[in-house]
Coordinates of C-alpha atoms and ligand atoms in Angstrom, one line a residue:
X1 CA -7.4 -19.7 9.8
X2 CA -5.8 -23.2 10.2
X3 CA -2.2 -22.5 9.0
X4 CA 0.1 -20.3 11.1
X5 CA 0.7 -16.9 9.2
X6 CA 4.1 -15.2 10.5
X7 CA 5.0 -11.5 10.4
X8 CA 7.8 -9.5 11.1
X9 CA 7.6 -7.8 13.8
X10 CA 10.0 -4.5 13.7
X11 CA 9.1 -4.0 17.5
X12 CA 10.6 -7.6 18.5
X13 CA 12.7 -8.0 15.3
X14 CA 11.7 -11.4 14.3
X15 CA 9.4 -13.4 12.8
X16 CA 6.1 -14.0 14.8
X17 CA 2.9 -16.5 14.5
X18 CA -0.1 -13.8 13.5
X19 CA -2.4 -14.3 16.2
X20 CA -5.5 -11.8 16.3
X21 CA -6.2 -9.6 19.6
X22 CA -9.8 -10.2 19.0
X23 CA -10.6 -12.7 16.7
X24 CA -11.8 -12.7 14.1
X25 CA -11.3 -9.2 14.2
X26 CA -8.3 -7.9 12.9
X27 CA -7.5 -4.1 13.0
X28 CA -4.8 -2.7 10.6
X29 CA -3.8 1.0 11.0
X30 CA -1.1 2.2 8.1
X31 CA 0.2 5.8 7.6
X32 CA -1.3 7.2 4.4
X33 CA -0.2 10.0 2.6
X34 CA 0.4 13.6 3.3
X35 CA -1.5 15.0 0.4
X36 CA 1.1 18.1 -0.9
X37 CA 1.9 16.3 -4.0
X38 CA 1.1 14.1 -6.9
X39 CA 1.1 10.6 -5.7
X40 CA 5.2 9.0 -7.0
X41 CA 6.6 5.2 -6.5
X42 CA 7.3 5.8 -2.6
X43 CA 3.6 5.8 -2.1
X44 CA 2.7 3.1 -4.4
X45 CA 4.7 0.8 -2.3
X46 CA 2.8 0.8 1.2
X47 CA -0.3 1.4 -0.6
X48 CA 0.1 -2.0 -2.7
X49 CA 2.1 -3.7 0.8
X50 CA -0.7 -3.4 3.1
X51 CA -3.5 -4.2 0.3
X52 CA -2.1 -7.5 0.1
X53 CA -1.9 -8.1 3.8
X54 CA -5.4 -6.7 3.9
X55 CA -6.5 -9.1 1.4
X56 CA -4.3 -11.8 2.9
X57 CA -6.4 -11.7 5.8
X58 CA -9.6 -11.3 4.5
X59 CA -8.8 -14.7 2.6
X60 CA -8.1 -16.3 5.9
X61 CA -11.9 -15.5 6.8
X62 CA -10.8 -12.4 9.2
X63 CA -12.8 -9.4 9.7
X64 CA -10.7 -6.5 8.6
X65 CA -10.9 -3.2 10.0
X66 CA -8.5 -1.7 8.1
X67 CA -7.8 1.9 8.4
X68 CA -5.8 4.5 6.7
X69 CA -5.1 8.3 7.0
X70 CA -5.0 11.0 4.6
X71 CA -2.6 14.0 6.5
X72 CA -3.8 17.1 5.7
X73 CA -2.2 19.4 8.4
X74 CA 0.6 19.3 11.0
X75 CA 3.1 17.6 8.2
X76 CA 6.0 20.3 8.6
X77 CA 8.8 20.3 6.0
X78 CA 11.9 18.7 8.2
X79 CA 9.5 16.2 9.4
X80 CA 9.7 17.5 12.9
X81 CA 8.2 20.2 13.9
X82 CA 9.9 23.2 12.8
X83 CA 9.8 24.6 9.2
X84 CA 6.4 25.2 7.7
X85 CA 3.4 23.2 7.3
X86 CA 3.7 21.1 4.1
X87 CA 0.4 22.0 2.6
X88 CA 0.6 25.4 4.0
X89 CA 3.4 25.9 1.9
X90 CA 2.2 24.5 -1.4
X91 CA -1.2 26.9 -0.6
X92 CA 1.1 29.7 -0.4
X93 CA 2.5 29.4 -3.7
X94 CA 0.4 28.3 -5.7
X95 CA -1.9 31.1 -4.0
X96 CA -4.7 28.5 -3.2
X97 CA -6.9 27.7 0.1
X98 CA -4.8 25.0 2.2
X99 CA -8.1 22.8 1.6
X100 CA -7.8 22.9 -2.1
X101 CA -4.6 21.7 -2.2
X102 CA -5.7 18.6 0.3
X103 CA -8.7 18.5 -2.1
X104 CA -6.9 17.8 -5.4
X105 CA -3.6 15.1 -4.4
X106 CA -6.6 13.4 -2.1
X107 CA -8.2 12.8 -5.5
X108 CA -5.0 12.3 -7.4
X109 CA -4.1 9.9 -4.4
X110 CA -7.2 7.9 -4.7
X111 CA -7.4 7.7 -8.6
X112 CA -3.8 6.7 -9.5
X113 CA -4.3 4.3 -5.9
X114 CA -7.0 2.5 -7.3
X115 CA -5.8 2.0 -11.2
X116 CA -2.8 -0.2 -9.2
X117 CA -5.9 -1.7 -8.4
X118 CA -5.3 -1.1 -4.1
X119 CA -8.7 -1.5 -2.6
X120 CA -10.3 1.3 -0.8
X121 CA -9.4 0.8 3.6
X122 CA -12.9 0.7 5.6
X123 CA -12.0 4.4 7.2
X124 CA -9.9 7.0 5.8
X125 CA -9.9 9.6 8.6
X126 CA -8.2 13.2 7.5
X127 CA -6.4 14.5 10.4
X128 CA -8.7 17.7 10.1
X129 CA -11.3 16.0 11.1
X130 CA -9.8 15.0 14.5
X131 CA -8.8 18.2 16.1
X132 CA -10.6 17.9 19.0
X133 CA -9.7 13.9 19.7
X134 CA -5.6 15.3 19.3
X135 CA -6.7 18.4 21.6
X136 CA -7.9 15.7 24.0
X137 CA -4.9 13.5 23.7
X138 CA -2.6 16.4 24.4
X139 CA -4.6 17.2 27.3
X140 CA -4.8 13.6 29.2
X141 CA -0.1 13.6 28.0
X142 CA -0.2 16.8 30.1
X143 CA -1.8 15.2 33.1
X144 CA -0.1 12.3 32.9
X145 CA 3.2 14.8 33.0
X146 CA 5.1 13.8 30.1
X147 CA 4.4 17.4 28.3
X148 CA 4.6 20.9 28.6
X149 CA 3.5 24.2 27.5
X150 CA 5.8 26.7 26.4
X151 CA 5.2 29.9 24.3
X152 CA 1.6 28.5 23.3
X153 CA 2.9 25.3 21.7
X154 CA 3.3 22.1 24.0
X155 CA 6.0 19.6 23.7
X156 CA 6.6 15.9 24.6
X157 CA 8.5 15.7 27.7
X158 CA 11.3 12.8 26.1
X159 CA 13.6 12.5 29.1
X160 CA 10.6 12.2 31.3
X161 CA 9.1 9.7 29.4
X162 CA 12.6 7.7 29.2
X163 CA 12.4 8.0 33.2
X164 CA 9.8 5.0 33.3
X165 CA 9.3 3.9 29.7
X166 CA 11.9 3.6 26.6
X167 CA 12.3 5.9 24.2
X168 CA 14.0 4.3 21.1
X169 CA 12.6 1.1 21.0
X170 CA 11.1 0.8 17.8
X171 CA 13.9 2.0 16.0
X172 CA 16.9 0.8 18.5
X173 CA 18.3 4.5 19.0
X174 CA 19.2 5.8 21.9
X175 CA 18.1 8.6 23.4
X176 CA 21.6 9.7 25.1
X177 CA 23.0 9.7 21.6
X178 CA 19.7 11.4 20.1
X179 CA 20.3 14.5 22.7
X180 CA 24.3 14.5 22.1
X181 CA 23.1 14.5 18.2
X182 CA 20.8 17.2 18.6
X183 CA 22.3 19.7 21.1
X184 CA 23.8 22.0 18.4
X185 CA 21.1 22.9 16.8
X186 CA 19.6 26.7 16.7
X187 CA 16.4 27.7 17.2
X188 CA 14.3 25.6 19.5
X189 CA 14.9 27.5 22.5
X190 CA 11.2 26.8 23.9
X191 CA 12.0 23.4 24.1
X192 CA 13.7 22.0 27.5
X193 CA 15.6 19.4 25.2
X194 CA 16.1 19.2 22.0
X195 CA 15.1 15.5 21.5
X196 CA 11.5 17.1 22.6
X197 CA 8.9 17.2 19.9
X198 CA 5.7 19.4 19.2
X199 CA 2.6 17.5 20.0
X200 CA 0.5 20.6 19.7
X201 CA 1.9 23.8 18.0
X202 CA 1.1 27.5 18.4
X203 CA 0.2 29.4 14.9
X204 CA 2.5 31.6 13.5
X205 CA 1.1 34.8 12.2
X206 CA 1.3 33.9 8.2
X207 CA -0.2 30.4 9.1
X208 CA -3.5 29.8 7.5
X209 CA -4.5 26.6 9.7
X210 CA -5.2 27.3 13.3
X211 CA -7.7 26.0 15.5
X212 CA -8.5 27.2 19.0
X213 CA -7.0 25.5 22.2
X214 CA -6.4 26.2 25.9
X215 CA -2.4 26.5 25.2
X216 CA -3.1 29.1 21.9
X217 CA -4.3 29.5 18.3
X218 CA -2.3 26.7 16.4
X219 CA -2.6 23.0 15.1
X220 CA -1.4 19.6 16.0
X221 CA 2.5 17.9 16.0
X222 CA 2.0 15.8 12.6
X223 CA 2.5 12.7 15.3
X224 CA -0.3 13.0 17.1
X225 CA -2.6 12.5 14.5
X226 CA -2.0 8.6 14.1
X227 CA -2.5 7.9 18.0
X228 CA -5.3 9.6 18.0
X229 CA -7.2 8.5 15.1
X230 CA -6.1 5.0 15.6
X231 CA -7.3 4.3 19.2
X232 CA -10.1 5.9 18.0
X233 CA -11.2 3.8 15.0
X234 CA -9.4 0.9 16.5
X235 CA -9.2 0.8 20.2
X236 CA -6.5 1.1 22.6
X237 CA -5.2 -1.8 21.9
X238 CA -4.9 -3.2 18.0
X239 CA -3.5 -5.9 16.1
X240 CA -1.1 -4.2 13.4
X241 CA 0.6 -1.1 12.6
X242 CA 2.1 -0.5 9.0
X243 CA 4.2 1.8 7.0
X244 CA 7.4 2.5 4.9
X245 CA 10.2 2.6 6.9
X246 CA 11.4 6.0 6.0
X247 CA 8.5 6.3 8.9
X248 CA 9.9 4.4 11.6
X249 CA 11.8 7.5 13.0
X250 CA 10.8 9.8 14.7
X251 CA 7.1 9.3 13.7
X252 CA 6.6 5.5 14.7
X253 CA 8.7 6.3 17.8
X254 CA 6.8 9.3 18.9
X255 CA 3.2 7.5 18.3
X256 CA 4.9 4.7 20.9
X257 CA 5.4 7.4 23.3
X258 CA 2.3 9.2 22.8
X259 CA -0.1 6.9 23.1
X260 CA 2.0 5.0 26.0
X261 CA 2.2 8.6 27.9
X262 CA -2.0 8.2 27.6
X263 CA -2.8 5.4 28.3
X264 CA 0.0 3.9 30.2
X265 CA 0.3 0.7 27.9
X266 CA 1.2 0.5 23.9
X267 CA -1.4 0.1 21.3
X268 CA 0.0 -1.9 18.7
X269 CA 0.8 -5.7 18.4
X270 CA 2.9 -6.0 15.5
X271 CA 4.5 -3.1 13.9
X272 CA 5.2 -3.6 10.0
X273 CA 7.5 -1.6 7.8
X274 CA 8.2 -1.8 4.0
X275 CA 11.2 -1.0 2.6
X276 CA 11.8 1.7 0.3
X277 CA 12.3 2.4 -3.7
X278 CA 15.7 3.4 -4.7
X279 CA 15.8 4.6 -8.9
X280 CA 18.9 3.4 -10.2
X281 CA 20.2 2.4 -6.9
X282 CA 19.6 6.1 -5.7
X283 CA 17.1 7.5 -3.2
X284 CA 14.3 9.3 -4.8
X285 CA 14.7 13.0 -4.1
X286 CA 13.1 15.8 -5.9
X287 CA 17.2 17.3 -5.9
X288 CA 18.1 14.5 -8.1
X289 CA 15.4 14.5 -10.8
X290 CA 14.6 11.3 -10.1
X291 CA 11.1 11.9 -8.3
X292 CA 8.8 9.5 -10.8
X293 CA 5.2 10.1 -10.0
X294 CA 2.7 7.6 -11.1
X295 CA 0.7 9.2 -13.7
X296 CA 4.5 10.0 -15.4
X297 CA 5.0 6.3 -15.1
X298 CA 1.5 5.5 -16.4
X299 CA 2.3 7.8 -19.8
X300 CA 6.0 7.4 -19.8
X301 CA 6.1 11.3 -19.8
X302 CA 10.0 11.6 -17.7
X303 CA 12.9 12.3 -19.0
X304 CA 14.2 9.1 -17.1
X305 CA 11.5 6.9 -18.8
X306 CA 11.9 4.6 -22.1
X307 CA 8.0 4.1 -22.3
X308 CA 5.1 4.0 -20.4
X309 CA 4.4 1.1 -17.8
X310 CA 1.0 0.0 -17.2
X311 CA -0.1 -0.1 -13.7
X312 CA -0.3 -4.1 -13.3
X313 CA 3.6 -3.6 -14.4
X314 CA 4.2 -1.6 -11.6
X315 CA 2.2 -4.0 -9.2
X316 CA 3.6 -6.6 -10.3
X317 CA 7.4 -4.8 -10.0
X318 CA 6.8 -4.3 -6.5
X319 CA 5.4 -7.8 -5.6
X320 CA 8.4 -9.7 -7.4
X321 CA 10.1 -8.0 -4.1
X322 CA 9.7 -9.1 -0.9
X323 CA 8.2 -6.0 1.1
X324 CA 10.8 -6.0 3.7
X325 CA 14.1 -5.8 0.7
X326 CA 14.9 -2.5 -0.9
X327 CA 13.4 -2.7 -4.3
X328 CA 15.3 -0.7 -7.0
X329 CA 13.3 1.1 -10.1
X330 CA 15.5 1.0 -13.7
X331 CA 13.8 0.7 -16.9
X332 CA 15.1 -3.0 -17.7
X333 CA 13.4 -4.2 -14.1
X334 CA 10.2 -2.7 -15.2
X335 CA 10.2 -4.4 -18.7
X336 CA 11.3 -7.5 -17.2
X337 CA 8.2 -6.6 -14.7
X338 CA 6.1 -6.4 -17.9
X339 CA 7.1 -10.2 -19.4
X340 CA 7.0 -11.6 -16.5
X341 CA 3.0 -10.6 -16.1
X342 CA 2.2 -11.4 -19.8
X343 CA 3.3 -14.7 -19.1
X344 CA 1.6 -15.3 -16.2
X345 CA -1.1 -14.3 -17.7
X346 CA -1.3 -16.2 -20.9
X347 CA -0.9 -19.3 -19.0
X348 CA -4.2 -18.4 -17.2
X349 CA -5.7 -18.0 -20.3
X350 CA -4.3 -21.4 -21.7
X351 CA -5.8 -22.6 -18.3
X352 CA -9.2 -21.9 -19.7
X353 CA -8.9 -24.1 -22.6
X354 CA -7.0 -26.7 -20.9
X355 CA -8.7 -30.7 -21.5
X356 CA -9.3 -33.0 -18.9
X357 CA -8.7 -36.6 -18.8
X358 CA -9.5 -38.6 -16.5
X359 CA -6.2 -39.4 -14.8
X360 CA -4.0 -36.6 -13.4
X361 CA -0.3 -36.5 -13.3
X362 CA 0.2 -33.4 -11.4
X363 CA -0.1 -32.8 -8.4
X364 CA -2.2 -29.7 -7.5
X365 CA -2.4 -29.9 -3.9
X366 CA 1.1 -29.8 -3.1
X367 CA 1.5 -26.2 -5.4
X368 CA -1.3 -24.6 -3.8
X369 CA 0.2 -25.7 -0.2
X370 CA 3.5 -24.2 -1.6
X371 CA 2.1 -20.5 -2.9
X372 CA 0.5 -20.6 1.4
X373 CA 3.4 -21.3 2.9
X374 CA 4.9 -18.6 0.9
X375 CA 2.2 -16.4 1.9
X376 CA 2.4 -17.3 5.6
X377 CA 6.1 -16.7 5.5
X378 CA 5.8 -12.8 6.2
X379 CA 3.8 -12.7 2.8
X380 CA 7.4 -13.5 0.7
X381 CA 5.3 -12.7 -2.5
X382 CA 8.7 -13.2 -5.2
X383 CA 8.6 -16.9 -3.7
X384 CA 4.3 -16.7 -4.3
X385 CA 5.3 -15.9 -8.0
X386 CA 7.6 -18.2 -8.2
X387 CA 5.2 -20.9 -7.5
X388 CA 2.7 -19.4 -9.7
X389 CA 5.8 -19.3 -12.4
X390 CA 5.7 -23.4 -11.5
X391 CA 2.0 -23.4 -12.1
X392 CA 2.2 -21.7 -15.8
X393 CA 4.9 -24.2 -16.8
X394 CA 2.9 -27.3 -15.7
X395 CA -0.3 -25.7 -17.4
X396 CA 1.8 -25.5 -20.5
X397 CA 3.0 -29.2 -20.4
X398 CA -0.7 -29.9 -20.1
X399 CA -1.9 -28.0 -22.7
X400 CA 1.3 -29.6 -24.9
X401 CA -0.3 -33.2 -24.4
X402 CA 2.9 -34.3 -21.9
X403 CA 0.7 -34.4 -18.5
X404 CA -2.8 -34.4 -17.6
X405 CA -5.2 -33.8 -14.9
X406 CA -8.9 -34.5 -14.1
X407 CA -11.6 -32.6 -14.1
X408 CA -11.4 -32.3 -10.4
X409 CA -8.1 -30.4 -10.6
X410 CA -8.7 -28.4 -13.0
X411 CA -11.7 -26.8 -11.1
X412 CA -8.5 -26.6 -8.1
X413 CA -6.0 -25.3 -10.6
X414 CA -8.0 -22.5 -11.4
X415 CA -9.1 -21.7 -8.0
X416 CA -6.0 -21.5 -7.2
X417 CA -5.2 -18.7 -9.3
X418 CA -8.7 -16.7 -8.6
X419 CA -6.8 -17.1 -5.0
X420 CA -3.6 -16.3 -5.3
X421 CA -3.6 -13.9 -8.4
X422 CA -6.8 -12.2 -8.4
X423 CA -7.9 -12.0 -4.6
X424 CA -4.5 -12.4 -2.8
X425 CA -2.1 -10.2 -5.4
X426 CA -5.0 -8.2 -6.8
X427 CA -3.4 -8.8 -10.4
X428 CA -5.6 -8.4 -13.4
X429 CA -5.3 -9.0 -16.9
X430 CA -4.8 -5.5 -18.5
X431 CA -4.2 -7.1 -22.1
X432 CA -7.7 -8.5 -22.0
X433 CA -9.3 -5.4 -20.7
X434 CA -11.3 -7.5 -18.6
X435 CA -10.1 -7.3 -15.3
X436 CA -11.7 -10.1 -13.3
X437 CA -14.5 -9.6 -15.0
X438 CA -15.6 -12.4 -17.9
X439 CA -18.2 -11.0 -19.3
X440 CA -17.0 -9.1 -22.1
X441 CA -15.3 -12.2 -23.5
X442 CA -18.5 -14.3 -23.3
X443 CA -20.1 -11.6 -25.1
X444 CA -17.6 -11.4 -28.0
X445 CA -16.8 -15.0 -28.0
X446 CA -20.6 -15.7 -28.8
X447 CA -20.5 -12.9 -31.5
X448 CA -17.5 -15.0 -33.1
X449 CA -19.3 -17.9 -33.0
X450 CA -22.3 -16.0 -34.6
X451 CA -19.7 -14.9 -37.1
X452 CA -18.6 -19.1 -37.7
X453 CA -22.3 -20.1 -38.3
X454 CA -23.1 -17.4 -40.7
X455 CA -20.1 -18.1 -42.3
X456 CA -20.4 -21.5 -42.7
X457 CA -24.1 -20.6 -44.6
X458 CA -22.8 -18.8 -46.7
X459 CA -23.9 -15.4 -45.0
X460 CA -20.7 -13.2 -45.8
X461 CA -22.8 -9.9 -45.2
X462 CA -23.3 -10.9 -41.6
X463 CA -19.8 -12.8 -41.0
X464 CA -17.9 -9.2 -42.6
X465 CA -20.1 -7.5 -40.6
X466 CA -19.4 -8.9 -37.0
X467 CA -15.7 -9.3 -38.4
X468 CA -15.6 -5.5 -39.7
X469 CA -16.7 -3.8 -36.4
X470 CA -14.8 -5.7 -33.8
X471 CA -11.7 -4.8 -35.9
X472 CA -12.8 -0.9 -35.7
X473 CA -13.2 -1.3 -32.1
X474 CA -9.7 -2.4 -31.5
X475 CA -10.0 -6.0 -31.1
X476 CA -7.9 -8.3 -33.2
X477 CA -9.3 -11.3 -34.4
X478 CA -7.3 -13.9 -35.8
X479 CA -9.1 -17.2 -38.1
X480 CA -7.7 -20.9 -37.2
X481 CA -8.5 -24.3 -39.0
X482 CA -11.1 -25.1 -36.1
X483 CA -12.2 -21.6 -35.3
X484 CA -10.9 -18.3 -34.1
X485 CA -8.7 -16.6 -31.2
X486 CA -9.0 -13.0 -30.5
X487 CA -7.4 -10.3 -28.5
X488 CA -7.7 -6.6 -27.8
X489 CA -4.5 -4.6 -28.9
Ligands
ZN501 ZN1 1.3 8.1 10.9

């Protein structure tokens, strides 16, 4: 924890020295999906943000408490809170129980998740599960006057809460504008202002997921789920708070107000929001055809798609962007994506076979300070690969006979990319099939020297043997004048 890590803060918006609330705890709260649909690129971009951050910290010898929601009810269709639920709606037509739907994308969620290799968060509350904790929140707003009941539902008082507090600050709008913007529109008569939101909502006859409450029959504003599951698994008062930025308004906004109206102090430290995906320098909308969801993009089945991208392409695409910049989706970035990561990893293979000497004329020190400051510069991870980009190329000169370097730092080099590329990025080696793990290549590698020694005594049953069944089992094996090399297809 020596170096000072800085973080945009979208509260403050500028750069800020990370220091910890509680050291060396650290809590992380980040908005995870609302589980109506097959997981797409929009979600693989928080998901793979705030895994690096979270393993950013972790290698900085914090304690992560790292939490992340699955919605499962109160996620109405215009984001607000009129229209119908979002799961609600899928139930409906596809004639299923609202928890089967939640059921299935929370499974499609996890599994496509973790094959972009995004580590599980330490709580994954379902907003389902926290009725009564919302109930309770809506209750304490209410005392504190900054809601009210109408009609069974009960609404955030906004121009009350503007009286003392500031509404807009997260996302710089203002709320005179806000209620000039929203006067016109039809509808919300039970609200006393239009710039009023739903923090609890009263049950319409067709809607299948009510629970009981003093005010009526219903379920919670899709807003109130965060503040409430977040002071709860974090405290009232917690380090960071993450999401894409398509989340920043109303729904950052609200949770400001909310838990502010509560309490009578903000919760969160340092807000953090990632940009979003654009396809061909459009926004993603299911209207444009252009909504790419991951398993597509894992078997190149679109219409839009020249092949299938693996999913350390895909990580790798989105880190070669810093988190904060818009990141735009074709098929030549993605195959670009694709290079770039076979060469990084073949010079971490050539790493491995790299010979020392016993003087070094590199200097390894000074390239792994360069990939931290990177890191520690709002996690800029395009600069990080950049670095590591340096890294291959002095590898290579190595290998090539033009530099050297000791013992000594070759044990650094290649901690340095365990570090940065395995732990930090959470890149692995799909060509291999290994992952992180080595084992597999011991085990063949000491078959294929098996293979050499019968060879060499004259054993060709054994040799064709080895030789024959690796080769059925995908793996390519390729002879040299002082041995062998191998890969798998
Ligand atoms: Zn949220």
């Amino acid at each position: 924890m020596k170096e000072k890590f800085q973080i945009y803060n979208t509260l403050t918006r500028k750069k800020e020295v990370f220091e910890a609330i509680n050291p060396p705890h650290v809590g992380i709260y980040v908005c995870g999906p609302t589980v109506y649909g097959d997981p797409h690129l929009g979600h693989a971009r928080p998901a793979i943000t705030f895994d690096v951050l979270f393993r950013y910290l972790k290698f900085k010898g914090y304690k992560v408490r790292y939490v992340r929601n699955i919605t499962d009810v109160g996620h109405l269709e215009n984001d607000a809170d009129s229209g119908e639920d979002k799961i609600a709606r899928k139930a409906r037509i596809e004639q299923l129980e609202p928890m089967e739907v939640v059921q299935y994308y929370t499974y499609r969620y996890h599994k496509f998740i973790e094959m972009l290799n995004v580590l599980p968060p330490s709580i994954e509350p379902v907003a389902s599960g926290h009725i009564i904790e919302q109930q309770e929140l809506v209750e304490k707003i209410i005392e504190n006057g900054y809601a009210y009941e109408s009609n069974g539902s009960v609404y955030f008082d906004v121009e009350e809460y503007n009286k003392k507090y500031i509404y807009g600050k997260l996302s710089g709008r203002r709320i005179e504008e806000l209620m000039e913007n929203t006067r016109e529109l039809a509808g919300q008569e039970e609200k006393h202002n239009n710039v009023d939101f739903a923090i609890w909502k009263k049950a319409g006859p067709q809607h299948i997921m009510r629970w009981k409450s003093k005010w009526s029959e219903g379920f919670p504003g899709w807003h109130l789920e965060c503040s409430a599951m977040s002071t709860k698994y974090l405290g009232y008062k917690f380090d960071i708070h993450g999401g894409g930025m398509d989340l920043l308004f109303p729904h950052h906004e609200c949770e400001i107000s909310q838990t502010v109206a509560a309490f009578g102090q903000e919760s969160v430290k340092y807000w953090m929001h990632n940009n979003m995906i654009t396809i061909n320098g459009q926004k993603m909308a299911k209207s444009l055809g252009n909504f790419i969801n991951l398993e597509q993009l894992f078997t190149g089945n679109h219409p839009m798609l020249q092949q299938a991208y693996s999913p350390m392409t895909i990580r790798f695409f989105i880190l070669q962007a810093h988190y904060r910049g818009t990141l735009d989706f074709s098929n030549e970035a993605l195959q670009a994506a694709d290079k770039g990561l076979q060469r990084l990893f073949a010079g971490i293979n050539t790493l491995e076979k790299l010979k020392t000497s016993d003087k070094s004329t590199v200097n390894i020190n000074e390239l792994s300070s360069l990939c931290l400051e990177a890191m520690d510069d709002d996690m800029n991870t395009p600069i990080l690969i950049s670095h590591l980009f340096d890294g291959v190329r002095m590898i290579n000169s190595v290998a090539a006979g033009n530099e050297s370097l000791t013992q000594e730092d070759l044990s650094k080099l290649k901690k340095l990319y365990g570090d940065f590329v395995t732990d930090i990025l959470g890149l692995t080696d799909e060509k291999s099939g290994l992952g992180s793990d080595s084992l597999l290549k011991e085990v063949v590698d000491l078959l294929l020297h098996v293979r050499m020694e019968a060879k060499a005594k004259k054993d060709y049953a054994t040799s064709d043997k080895i030789r024959n069944n690796l080769t059925a089992m995908g793996f390519e094996i390729k002879d040299s004048k002082d041995g062998f090399d191998w890969e798998l297809p």
